[in-house]
Amino acid sequence: MAVVSMKQFLEAGAHFGHQTRRWHPKMQPYIFGATNGIHIIDLQKTLRLLKTAYEFVRDLAAQGEYVLFIGTKLQARDIIKEEAERSNCFYINERWLGGLMTNFNTIKQSIAKLKKLEEMRGENGLYEGIIKKEAMRTEKMRLKLEKGLGGIKEMRKLPGAVFVVDCKKERIALQEAAKLGIPIVAVVDTNCDPEGIDYVIPGNDDAVRSIRLFTYTVANAVLEGRAIHDARQKAAEEERPAATERPARGRGRGAQAPSAAAPAMPAQAAPVPPAAPAMPAQAAPVPPATPAAEPQPAAGAAAPAAKPEPA
């Protein structure tokens, strides 16, 4: 089953490129022709390459990784935010902050500052304990940080891949991803340079419907991969109790063998108790020795019997 049909591409206008005088020569393999001074993108190649990108993103999400959605142009901002939130991913839909990935430790400090300001703000949206002028200044700082970092507040590590709309506008983000070796999935129009893009998706990156179609498809790939990842985790959790029960049974059988050998220990210890009675057996001849002294009084009794003779 195709990820996207040819009819959907045509309805979204994904085949329209830029003016022929604004094209990039390296996009020649992806161009079908030109009409009225406008390049037409080869949708057969778009369909094939989109499927390849879909499978990559799906497999990546199945490993527990996530995709960073990037699109700061006006037509893409709302779409990037909606689809990233739907797929539970992070996004940048405002100005790209230089060093966001290459200097991520510093960005994390700014994120921590943003969270601290949100805690100070409170649930009612007021800053308690500070004067009005200071509260206004703090709120202005919070809004600035929220605008640039709101989509990555919970991002604790670098993404497994980035999805980019309009490579020409997001060239700094592409440079940082390439420097860090992060795979790049991008919608590439006829005026963009596809060099360095790991998964090129030739298509219209200006029309809202086209942007939505591509972004929606990538978000679906993330969701499918997450479902696979969750199913694997669930199966692993179900196998763990079974794995712990099997050794327990083995130990139970092994415990029967020592129990059979346990009686043998008393059998060896049995000779020890008889050795204790043997000591009284040596003391037993002493009582017979005391009766042996009793005949002496009998001899004394015979002596009085001899006294009547002199009388």
PDB file of C-alpha atoms in Angstrom:
ATOM      1  CA  MET A   1       0.000   0.000   0.000  1.00  0.00           C
ATOM      2  CA  ALA A   2       1.382   3.410  -0.999  1.00  0.00           C
ATOM      3  CA  VAL A   3       2.187   5.910   1.719  1.00  0.00           C
ATOM      4  CA  VAL A   4       0.647   8.706  -0.373  1.00  0.00           C
ATOM      5  CA  SER A   5      -1.267   8.368  -3.629  1.00  0.00           C
ATOM      6  CA  MET A   6      -0.489  10.217  -6.830  1.00  0.00           C
ATOM      7  CA  LYS A   7      -3.897  11.855  -6.623  1.00  0.00           C
ATOM      8  CA  GLN A   8      -3.043  13.365  -3.234  1.00  0.00           C
ATOM      9  CA  PHE A   9       0.179  14.774  -4.645  1.00  0.00           C
ATOM     10  CA  LEU A  10      -1.640  16.399  -7.555  1.00  0.00           C
ATOM     11  CA  GLU A  11      -4.397  17.819  -5.365  1.00  0.00           C
ATOM     12  CA  ALA A  12      -1.830  19.325  -2.990  1.00  0.00           C
ATOM     13  CA  GLY A  13       0.187  20.830  -5.838  1.00  0.00           C
ATOM     14  CA  ALA A  14       3.325  19.007  -4.718  1.00  0.00           C
ATOM     15  CA  HIS A  15       4.589  18.835  -8.311  1.00  0.00           C
ATOM     16  CA  PHE A  16       4.978  22.591  -8.817  1.00  0.00           C
ATOM     17  CA  GLY A  17       8.526  23.861  -8.510  1.00  0.00           C
ATOM     18  CA  HIS A  18       9.981  27.345  -8.821  1.00  0.00           C
ATOM     19  CA  GLN A  19      10.619  29.421 -11.903  1.00  0.00           C
ATOM     20  CA  THR A  20      13.078  27.886 -14.304  1.00  0.00           C
ATOM     21  CA  ARG A  21      15.506  30.782 -13.896  1.00  0.00           C
ATOM     22  CA  ARG A  22      15.673  30.148 -10.140  1.00  0.00           C
ATOM     23  CA  TRP A  23      16.398  26.450 -10.225  1.00  0.00           C
ATOM     24  CA  HIS A  24      19.384  24.642  -8.744  1.00  0.00           C
ATOM     25  CA  PRO A  25      21.288  22.462 -11.250  1.00  0.00           C
ATOM     26  CA  LYS A  26      21.660  19.609  -8.751  1.00  0.00           C
ATOM     27  CA  MET A  27      17.872  19.206  -8.746  1.00  0.00           C
ATOM     28  CA  GLN A  28      17.941  18.179 -12.408  1.00  0.00           C
ATOM     29  CA  PRO A  29      17.444  14.427 -11.667  1.00  0.00           C
ATOM     30  CA  TYR A  30      14.180  15.192  -9.859  1.00  0.00           C
ATOM     31  CA  ILE A  31      12.645  17.513 -12.480  1.00  0.00           C
ATOM     32  CA  PHE A  32      10.165  16.128 -14.996  1.00  0.00           C
ATOM     33  CA  GLY A  33       9.971  19.194 -17.222  1.00  0.00           C
ATOM     34  CA  ALA A  34       8.810  22.800 -17.366  1.00  0.00           C
ATOM     35  CA  THR A  35       5.484  24.479 -18.086  1.00  0.00           C
ATOM     36  CA  ASN A  36       4.983  28.224 -18.548  1.00  0.00           C
ATOM     37  CA  GLY A  37       8.383  28.924 -17.046  1.00  0.00           C
ATOM     38  CA  ILE A  38       7.721  26.715 -13.977  1.00  0.00           C
ATOM     39  CA  HIS A  39       9.597  23.509 -13.315  1.00  0.00           C
ATOM     40  CA  ILE A  40       7.485  20.388 -12.781  1.00  0.00           C
ATOM     41  CA  ILE A  41       8.772  17.848 -10.267  1.00  0.00           C
ATOM     42  CA  ASP A  42       8.782  14.161 -11.173  1.00  0.00           C
ATOM     43  CA  LEU A  43       6.163  12.775  -8.772  1.00  0.00           C
ATOM     44  CA  GLN A  44       7.150   9.181  -9.509  1.00  0.00           C
ATOM     45  CA  LYS A  45      10.510   9.857  -7.896  1.00  0.00           C
ATOM     46  CA  THR A  46       8.848  11.866  -5.139  1.00  0.00           C
ATOM     47  CA  LEU A  47       6.585   8.929  -4.329  1.00  0.00           C
ATOM     48  CA  ARG A  48       9.481   6.477  -4.225  1.00  0.00           C
ATOM     49  CA  LEU A  49      11.742   8.722  -2.141  1.00  0.00           C
ATOM     50  CA  LEU A  50       8.942   9.626   0.268  1.00  0.00           C
ATOM     51  CA  LYS A  51       8.347   5.925   0.887  1.00  0.00           C
ATOM     52  CA  THR A  52      12.055   5.449   1.621  1.00  0.00           C
ATOM     53  CA  ALA A  53      12.020   8.376   4.055  1.00  0.00           C
ATOM     54  CA  TYR A  54       8.839   7.034   5.661  1.00  0.00           C
ATOM     55  CA  GLU A  55      10.434   3.644   6.306  1.00  0.00           C
ATOM     56  CA  PHE A  56      13.542   5.263   7.769  1.00  0.00           C
ATOM     57  CA  VAL A  57      11.562   7.456  10.167  1.00  0.00           C
ATOM     58  CA  ARG A  58       9.348   4.529  11.165  1.00  0.00           C
ATOM     59  CA  ASP A  59      12.336   2.305  11.956  1.00  0.00           C
ATOM     60  CA  LEU A  60      14.013   5.137  13.835  1.00  0.00           C
ATOM     61  CA  ALA A  61      10.952   5.715  16.021  1.00  0.00           C
ATOM     62  CA  ALA A  62      10.681   1.954  16.596  1.00  0.00           C
ATOM     63  CA  GLN A  63      14.110   2.170  18.262  1.00  0.00           C
ATOM     64  CA  GLY A  64      12.821   4.776  20.721  1.00  0.00           C
ATOM     65  CA  GLU A  65      14.303   7.803  18.957  1.00  0.00           C
ATOM     66  CA  TYR A  66      12.427  10.952  17.999  1.00  0.00           C
ATOM     67  CA  VAL A  67      12.460  13.419  15.109  1.00  0.00           C
ATOM     68  CA  LEU A  68      12.952  17.167  15.440  1.00  0.00           C
ATOM     69  CA  PHE A  69      10.533  19.014  13.117  1.00  0.00           C
ATOM     70  CA  ILE A  70      11.976  22.242  11.704  1.00  0.00           C
ATOM     71  CA  GLY A  71      10.046  24.795   9.675  1.00  0.00           C
ATOM     72  CA  THR A  72      10.249  28.504  10.435  1.00  0.00           C
ATOM     73  CA  LYS A  73       8.696  29.947   7.268  1.00  0.00           C
ATOM     74  CA  LEU A  74       5.252  31.486   7.690  1.00  0.00           C
ATOM     75  CA  GLN A  75       3.398  28.823   5.690  1.00  0.00           C
ATOM     76  CA  ALA A  76       4.915  25.979   7.730  1.00  0.00           C
ATOM     77  CA  ARG A  77       4.827  27.266  11.317  1.00  0.00           C
ATOM     78  CA  ASP A  78       1.383  26.100  12.365  1.00  0.00           C
ATOM     79  CA  ILE A  79       1.641  22.825  10.453  1.00  0.00           C
ATOM     80  CA  ILE A  80       5.010  21.969  11.991  1.00  0.00           C
ATOM     81  CA  LYS A  81       3.677  22.614  15.482  1.00  0.00           C
ATOM     82  CA  GLU A  82       0.456  20.637  14.980  1.00  0.00           C
ATOM     83  CA  GLU A  83       2.071  17.558  13.462  1.00  0.00           C
ATOM     84  CA  ALA A  84       4.989  17.538  15.900  1.00  0.00           C
ATOM     85  CA  GLU A  85       2.618  17.675  18.856  1.00  0.00           C
ATOM     86  CA  ARG A  86       0.400  15.010  17.303  1.00  0.00           C
ATOM     87  CA  SER A  87       3.367  12.659  16.968  1.00  0.00           C
ATOM     88  CA  ASN A  88       4.749  13.655  20.396  1.00  0.00           C
ATOM     89  CA  CYS A  89       7.947  15.094  18.927  1.00  0.00           C
ATOM     90  CA  PHE A  90       9.820  18.351  19.400  1.00  0.00           C
ATOM     91  CA  TYR A  91       9.798  21.223  16.937  1.00  0.00           C
ATOM     92  CA  ILE A  92      11.250  24.592  15.995  1.00  0.00           C
ATOM     93  CA  ASN A  93       8.753  26.818  14.166  1.00  0.00           C
ATOM     94  CA  GLU A  94      10.198  30.224  14.988  1.00  0.00           C
ATOM     95  CA  ARG A  95      13.707  31.555  14.474  1.00  0.00           C
ATOM     96  CA  TRP A  96      16.424  28.915  14.579  1.00  0.00           C
ATOM     97  CA  LEU A  97      18.872  29.640  17.385  1.00  0.00           C
ATOM     98  CA  GLY A  98      22.457  29.219  16.238  1.00  0.00           C
ATOM     99  CA  GLY A  99      24.180  26.391  18.078  1.00  0.00           C
ATOM    100  CA  LEU A 100      20.915  24.771  19.137  1.00  0.00           C
ATOM    101  CA  MET A 101      22.382  21.343  18.393  1.00  0.00           C
ATOM    102  CA  THR A 102      26.128  21.969  18.245  1.00  0.00           C
ATOM    103  CA  ASN A 103      26.045  23.852  21.564  1.00  0.00           C
ATOM    104  CA  PHE A 104      23.211  21.957  23.171  1.00  0.00           C
ATOM    105  CA  ASN A 105      24.551  22.230  26.741  1.00  0.00           C
ATOM    106  CA  THR A 106      24.162  26.010  26.635  1.00  0.00           C
ATOM    107  CA  ILE A 107      20.681  25.634  25.152  1.00  0.00           C
ATOM    108  CA  LYS A 108      19.761  23.358  28.051  1.00  0.00           C
ATOM    109  CA  GLN A 109      20.709  26.145  30.447  1.00  0.00           C
ATOM    110  CA  SER A 110      18.338  28.485  28.615  1.00  0.00           C
ATOM    111  CA  ILE A 111      15.604  25.844  28.815  1.00  0.00           C
ATOM    112  CA  ALA A 112      16.167  25.550  32.571  1.00  0.00           C
ATOM    113  CA  LYS A 113      15.872  29.338  32.834  1.00  0.00           C
ATOM    114  CA  LEU A 114      12.597  29.249  30.905  1.00  0.00           C
ATOM    115  CA  LYS A 115      11.175  26.619  33.253  1.00  0.00           C
ATOM    116  CA  LYS A 116      12.235  28.665  36.265  1.00  0.00           C
ATOM    117  CA  LEU A 117      10.444  31.736  34.903  1.00  0.00           C
ATOM    118  CA  GLU A 118       7.332  29.649  34.315  1.00  0.00           C
ATOM    119  CA  GLU A 119       7.416  28.519  37.935  1.00  0.00           C
ATOM    120  CA  MET A 120       7.774  32.130  39.083  1.00  0.00           C
ATOM    121  CA  ARG A 121       4.831  33.139  36.914  1.00  0.00           C
ATOM    122  CA  GLY A 122       2.417  30.863  38.705  1.00  0.00           C
ATOM    123  CA  GLU A 123      -0.814  29.337  37.503  1.00  0.00           C
ATOM    124  CA  ASN A 124      -2.663  32.657  37.572  1.00  0.00           C
ATOM    125  CA  GLY A 125      -0.131  34.248  35.215  1.00  0.00           C
ATOM    126  CA  LEU A 126       1.110  36.723  37.814  1.00  0.00           C
ATOM    127  CA  TYR A 127       4.549  37.199  39.330  1.00  0.00           C
ATOM    128  CA  GLU A 128       4.085  37.408  43.055  1.00  0.00           C
ATOM    129  CA  GLY A 129       6.641  38.999  45.330  1.00  0.00           C
ATOM    130  CA  ILE A 130       8.190  41.376  42.762  1.00  0.00           C
ATOM    131  CA  ILE A 131       7.285  44.885  41.689  1.00  0.00           C
ATOM    132  CA  LYS A 132       5.233  45.550  38.561  1.00  0.00           C
ATOM    133  CA  LYS A 133       8.116  46.890  36.485  1.00  0.00           C
ATOM    134  CA  GLU A 134      10.277  43.869  37.277  1.00  0.00           C
ATOM    135  CA  ALA A 135       7.346  41.559  36.548  1.00  0.00           C
ATOM    136  CA  MET A 136       6.904  43.099  33.091  1.00  0.00           C
ATOM    137  CA  ARG A 137      10.587  42.678  32.348  1.00  0.00           C
ATOM    138  CA  THR A 138      10.499  39.057  33.514  1.00  0.00           C
ATOM    139  CA  GLU A 139       7.424  38.317  31.393  1.00  0.00           C
ATOM    140  CA  LYS A 140       9.100  39.814  28.338  1.00  0.00           C
ATOM    141  CA  MET A 141      12.113  37.566  28.889  1.00  0.00           C
ATOM    142  CA  ARG A 142       9.878  34.530  29.334  1.00  0.00           C
ATOM    143  CA  LEU A 143       8.003  35.222  26.095  1.00  0.00           C
ATOM    144  CA  LYS A 144      11.269  35.565  24.204  1.00  0.00           C
ATOM    145  CA  LEU A 145      12.538  32.229  25.512  1.00  0.00           C
ATOM    146  CA  GLU A 146       9.165  30.594  24.911  1.00  0.00           C
ATOM    147  CA  LYS A 147       9.170  31.758  21.318  1.00  0.00           C
ATOM    148  CA  GLY A 148      12.539  30.228  20.569  1.00  0.00           C
ATOM    149  CA  LEU A 149      12.546  27.195  22.877  1.00  0.00           C
ATOM    150  CA  GLY A 150       8.888  26.419  23.500  1.00  0.00           C
ATOM    151  CA  GLY A 151       8.927  23.437  21.170  1.00  0.00           C
ATOM    152  CA  ILE A 152      11.977  21.809  22.785  1.00  0.00           C
ATOM    153  CA  LYS A 153      11.358  22.471  26.486  1.00  0.00           C
ATOM    154  CA  GLU A 154      11.382  18.768  27.314  1.00  0.00           C
ATOM    155  CA  MET A 155      14.171  17.790  24.902  1.00  0.00           C
ATOM    156  CA  ARG A 156      16.950  16.221  26.990  1.00  0.00           C
ATOM    157  CA  LYS A 157      19.160  14.870  24.209  1.00  0.00           C
ATOM    158  CA  LEU A 158      19.888  15.434  20.547  1.00  0.00           C
ATOM    159  CA  PRO A 159      17.308  14.077  18.101  1.00  0.00           C
ATOM    160  CA  GLY A 160      17.711  10.871  16.151  1.00  0.00           C
ATOM    161  CA  ALA A 161      16.887  12.764  12.932  1.00  0.00           C
ATOM    162  CA  VAL A 162      15.572  16.116  11.728  1.00  0.00           C
ATOM    163  CA  PHE A 163      12.729  16.805   9.319  1.00  0.00           C
ATOM    164  CA  VAL A 164      13.143  20.104   7.485  1.00  0.00           C
ATOM    165  CA  VAL A 165      10.811  22.155   5.322  1.00  0.00           C
ATOM    166  CA  ASP A 166      12.668  24.577   3.012  1.00  0.00           C
ATOM    167  CA  CYS A 167      16.349  23.662   3.029  1.00  0.00           C
ATOM    168  CA  LYS A 168      17.339  27.073   1.742  1.00  0.00           C
ATOM    169  CA  LYS A 169      15.859  28.903   4.722  1.00  0.00           C
ATOM    170  CA  GLU A 170      16.999  26.332   7.290  1.00  0.00           C
ATOM    171  CA  ARG A 171      20.567  26.014   6.019  1.00  0.00           C
ATOM    172  CA  ILE A 172      22.083  26.673   9.485  1.00  0.00           C
ATOM    173  CA  ALA A 173      20.062  23.845  11.005  1.00  0.00           C
ATOM    174  CA  LEU A 174      21.196  21.570   8.176  1.00  0.00           C
ATOM    175  CA  GLN A 175      24.831  22.508   8.737  1.00  0.00           C
ATOM    176  CA  GLU A 176      24.598  21.702  12.441  1.00  0.00           C
ATOM    177  CA  ALA A 177      22.874  18.374  11.807  1.00  0.00           C
ATOM    178  CA  ALA A 178      25.473  17.418   9.195  1.00  0.00           C
ATOM    179  CA  LYS A 179      28.308  18.357  11.542  1.00  0.00           C
ATOM    180  CA  LEU A 180      26.903  16.106  14.280  1.00  0.00           C
ATOM    181  CA  GLY A 181      26.073  13.271  11.901  1.00  0.00           C
ATOM    182  CA  ILE A 182      22.322  13.528  12.510  1.00  0.00           C
ATOM    183  CA  PRO A 183      20.293  12.126   9.571  1.00  0.00           C
ATOM    184  CA  ILE A 184      18.355  14.740   7.600  1.00  0.00           C
ATOM    185  CA  VAL A 185      14.935  14.208   6.035  1.00  0.00           C
ATOM    186  CA  ALA A 186      13.885  17.231   3.998  1.00  0.00           C
ATOM    187  CA  VAL A 187      11.365  18.490   1.468  1.00  0.00           C
ATOM    188  CA  VAL A 188      13.574  19.842  -1.314  1.00  0.00           C
ATOM    189  CA  ASP A 189      12.197  22.258  -3.906  1.00  0.00           C
ATOM    190  CA  THR A 190      13.727  22.989  -7.303  1.00  0.00           C
ATOM    191  CA  ASN A 191      15.590  26.042  -5.987  1.00  0.00           C
ATOM    192  CA  CYS A 192      17.379  24.110  -3.199  1.00  0.00           C
ATOM    193  CA  ASP A 193      20.658  22.229  -3.085  1.00  0.00           C
ATOM    194  CA  PRO A 194      20.050  18.540  -2.246  1.00  0.00           C
ATOM    195  CA  GLU A 195      23.720  17.994  -1.435  1.00  0.00           C
ATOM    196  CA  GLY A 196      24.148  16.637   2.105  1.00  0.00           C
ATOM    197  CA  ILE A 197      20.491  15.655   2.531  1.00  0.00           C
ATOM    198  CA  ASP A 198      20.276  12.014   3.587  1.00  0.00           C
ATOM    199  CA  TYR A 199      16.640  11.527   2.559  1.00  0.00           C
ATOM    200  CA  VAL A 200      15.601  13.909  -0.202  1.00  0.00           C
ATOM    201  CA  ILE A 201      11.852  14.371  -0.787  1.00  0.00           C
ATOM    202  CA  PRO A 202      11.454  16.400  -4.006  1.00  0.00           C
ATOM    203  CA  GLY A 203       8.377  18.563  -3.670  1.00  0.00           C
ATOM    204  CA  ASN A 204       6.765  21.943  -3.352  1.00  0.00           C
ATOM    205  CA  ASP A 205       7.860  23.514  -0.062  1.00  0.00           C
ATOM    206  CA  ASP A 206       5.835  26.722  -0.495  1.00  0.00           C
ATOM    207  CA  ALA A 207       2.201  25.617  -0.857  1.00  0.00           C
ATOM    208  CA  VAL A 208       0.422  25.045   2.459  1.00  0.00           C
ATOM    209  CA  ARG A 209      -1.356  21.901   1.262  1.00  0.00           C
ATOM    210  CA  SER A 210       1.878  20.401   0.008  1.00  0.00           C
ATOM    211  CA  ILE A 211       3.700  21.169   3.261  1.00  0.00           C
ATOM    212  CA  ARG A 212       0.853  19.651   5.251  1.00  0.00           C
ATOM    213  CA  LEU A 213       0.855  16.485   3.151  1.00  0.00           C
ATOM    214  CA  PHE A 214       4.583  15.851   3.598  1.00  0.00           C
ATOM    215  CA  THR A 215       4.629  16.770   7.290  1.00  0.00           C
ATOM    216  CA  TYR A 216       1.517  14.695   7.983  1.00  0.00           C
ATOM    217  CA  THR A 217       3.140  11.668   6.331  1.00  0.00           C
ATOM    218  CA  VAL A 218       6.349  11.974   8.355  1.00  0.00           C
ATOM    219  CA  ALA A 219       4.326  12.355  11.570  1.00  0.00           C
ATOM    220  CA  ASN A 220       2.412   9.180  10.682  1.00  0.00           C
ATOM    221  CA  ALA A 221       5.720   7.365  10.254  1.00  0.00           C
ATOM    222  CA  VAL A 222       6.726   8.436  13.758  1.00  0.00           C
ATOM    223  CA  LEU A 223       3.416   7.239  15.196  1.00  0.00           C
ATOM    224  CA  GLU A 224       3.712   3.876  13.455  1.00  0.00           C
ATOM    225  CA  GLY A 225       7.243   3.444  14.759  1.00  0.00           C
ATOM    226  CA  ARG A 226       6.159   4.376  18.278  1.00  0.00           C
ATOM    227  CA  ALA A 227       3.428   1.731  18.136  1.00  0.00           C
ATOM    228  CA  ILE A 228       6.029  -0.880  17.180  1.00  0.00           C
ATOM    229  CA  HIS A 229       8.319   0.282  19.992  1.00  0.00           C
ATOM    230  CA  ASP A 230       5.521   0.113  22.573  1.00  0.00           C
ATOM    231  CA  ALA A 231       4.503  -3.358  21.394  1.00  0.00           C
ATOM    232  CA  ARG A 232       8.082  -4.580  21.765  1.00  0.00           C
ATOM    233  CA  GLN A 233       8.347  -3.143  25.253  1.00  0.00           C
ATOM    234  CA  LYS A 234       5.071  -4.740  26.279  1.00  0.00           C
ATOM    235  CA  ALA A 235       6.189  -8.128  24.950  1.00  0.00           C
ATOM    236  CA  ALA A 236       9.501  -7.794  26.794  1.00  0.00           C
ATOM    237  CA  GLU A 237       7.726  -6.976  30.054  1.00  0.00           C
ATOM    238  CA  GLU A 238       5.498 -10.021  29.645  1.00  0.00           C
ATOM    239  CA  GLU A 239       8.522 -12.249  29.058  1.00  0.00           C
ATOM    240  CA  ARG A 240      10.380 -11.032  32.142  1.00  0.00           C
ATOM    241  CA  PRO A 241       8.033 -12.696  34.700  1.00  0.00           C
ATOM    242  CA  ALA A 242       8.181 -15.945  32.723  1.00  0.00           C
ATOM    243  CA  ALA A 243      11.969 -15.763  32.666  1.00  0.00           C
ATOM    244  CA  THR A 244      12.092 -15.218  36.423  1.00  0.00           C
ATOM    245  CA  GLU A 245       9.707 -18.107  37.081  1.00  0.00           C
ATOM    246  CA  ARG A 246      11.754 -20.643  35.107  1.00  0.00           C
ATOM    247  CA  PRO A 247      14.898 -20.310  37.221  1.00  0.00           C
ATOM    248  CA  ALA A 248      12.714 -20.471  40.329  1.00  0.00           C
ATOM    249  CA  ARG A 249      11.375 -23.838  39.230  1.00  0.00           C
ATOM    250  CA  GLY A 250      14.887 -25.033  38.512  1.00  0.00           C
ATOM    251  CA  ARG A 251      15.973 -23.977  41.976  1.00  0.00           C
ATOM    252  CA  GLY A 252      12.955 -25.814  43.381  1.00  0.00           C
ATOM    253  CA  ARG A 253      14.067 -29.036  41.760  1.00  0.00           C
ATOM    254  CA  GLY A 254      17.589 -28.446  42.903  1.00  0.00           C
ATOM    255  CA  ALA A 255      16.326 -27.831  46.411  1.00  0.00           C
ATOM    256  CA  GLN A 256      14.824 -31.329  46.455  1.00  0.00           C
ATOM    257  CA  ALA A 257      18.237 -32.857  45.817  1.00  0.00           C
ATOM    258  CA  PRO A 258      19.844 -31.183  48.832  1.00  0.00           C
ATOM    259  CA  SER A 259      16.854 -32.219  50.939  1.00  0.00           C
ATOM    260  CA  ALA A 260      17.583 -35.837  50.027  1.00  0.00           C
ATOM    261  CA  ALA A 261      21.202 -35.315  50.967  1.00  0.00           C
ATOM    262  CA  ALA A 262      20.233 -33.609  54.200  1.00  0.00           C
ATOM    263  CA  PRO A 263      19.348 -36.895  55.931  1.00  0.00           C
ATOM    264  CA  ALA A 264      22.847 -38.104  55.083  1.00  0.00           C
ATOM    265  CA  MET A 265      24.294 -35.404  57.301  1.00  0.00           C
ATOM    266  CA  PRO A 266      22.540 -36.668  60.412  1.00  0.00           C
ATOM    267  CA  ALA A 267      23.749 -40.158  59.459  1.00  0.00           C
ATOM    268  CA  GLN A 268      27.313 -38.911  59.676  1.00  0.00           C
ATOM    269  CA  ALA A 269      26.607 -37.002  62.857  1.00  0.00           C
ATOM    270  CA  ALA A 270      24.908 -40.012  64.426  1.00  0.00           C
ATOM    271  CA  PRO A 271      28.183 -41.603  65.605  1.00  0.00           C
ATOM    272  CA  VAL A 272      28.932 -38.476  67.605  1.00  0.00           C
ATOM    273  CA  PRO A 273      26.139 -38.982  70.173  1.00  0.00           C
ATOM    274  CA  PRO A 274      27.235 -42.600  70.897  1.00  0.00           C
ATOM    275  CA  ALA A 275      30.707 -41.264  71.614  1.00  0.00           C
ATOM    276  CA  ALA A 276      29.321 -39.251  74.526  1.00  0.00           C
ATOM    277  CA  PRO A 277      27.817 -42.323  76.257  1.00  0.00           C
ATOM    278  CA  ALA A 278      31.183 -44.030  75.853  1.00  0.00           C
ATOM    279  CA  MET A 279      32.600 -41.751  78.523  1.00  0.00           C
ATOM    280  CA  PRO A 280      30.128 -42.900  81.165  1.00  0.00           C
ATOM    281  CA  ALA A 281      30.998 -46.464  80.135  1.00  0.00           C
ATOM    282  CA  GLN A 282      34.544 -45.828  81.361  1.00  0.00           C
ATOM    283  CA  ALA A 283      33.239 -44.386  84.600  1.00  0.00           C
ATOM    284  CA  ALA A 284      30.997 -47.399  85.076  1.00  0.00           C
ATOM    285  CA  PRO A 285      33.795 -49.585  86.515  1.00  0.00           C
ATOM    286  CA  VAL A 286      34.163 -47.105  89.366  1.00  0.00           C
ATOM    287  CA  PRO A 287      30.838 -48.046  91.004  1.00  0.00           C
ATOM    288  CA  PRO A 288      31.723 -51.756  90.933  1.00  0.00           C
ATOM    289  CA  ALA A 289      34.924 -50.810  92.753  1.00  0.00           C
ATOM    290  CA  THR A 290      32.943 -49.454  95.687  1.00  0.00           C
ATOM    291  CA  PRO A 291      31.006 -52.683  96.139  1.00  0.00           C
ATOM    292  CA  ALA A 292      34.340 -54.504  96.086  1.00  0.00           C
ATOM    293  CA  ALA A 293      35.270 -52.699  99.309  1.00  0.00           C
ATOM    294  CA  GLU A 294      32.101 -53.921 101.057  1.00  0.00           C
ATOM    295  CA  PRO A 295      33.530 -57.408 101.881  1.00  0.00           C
ATOM    296  CA  GLN A 296      35.963 -55.714 104.269  1.00  0.00           C
ATOM    297  CA  PRO A 297      33.211 -55.030 106.768  1.00  0.00           C
ATOM    298  CA  ALA A 298      32.351 -58.705 106.491  1.00  0.00           C
ATOM    299  CA  ALA A 299      35.813 -59.509 107.697  1.00  0.00           C
ATOM    300  CA  GLY A 300      35.299 -57.108 110.581  1.00  0.00           C
ATOM    301  CA  ALA A 301      32.137 -58.934 111.472  1.00  0.00           C
ATOM    302  CA  ALA A 302      34.040 -62.171 111.646  1.00  0.00           C
ATOM    303  CA  ALA A 303      36.401 -60.702 114.221  1.00  0.00           C
ATOM    304  CA  PRO A 304      33.707 -60.127 116.862  1.00  0.00           C
ATOM    305  CA  ALA A 305      32.604 -63.641 116.310  1.00  0.00           C
ATOM    306  CA  ALA A 306      36.032 -64.773 117.525  1.00  0.00           C
ATOM    307  CA  LYS A 307      35.808 -62.877 120.836  1.00  0.00           C
ATOM    308  CA  PRO A 308      33.520 -65.405 122.534  1.00  0.00           C
ATOM    309  CA  GLU A 309      36.252 -67.993 122.307  1.00  0.00           C
ATOM    310  CA  PRO A 310      38.409 -66.521 125.091  1.00  0.00           C
ATOM    311  CA  ALA A 311      35.347 -66.303 127.226  1.00  0.00           C
TER     312      ALA A 311
END
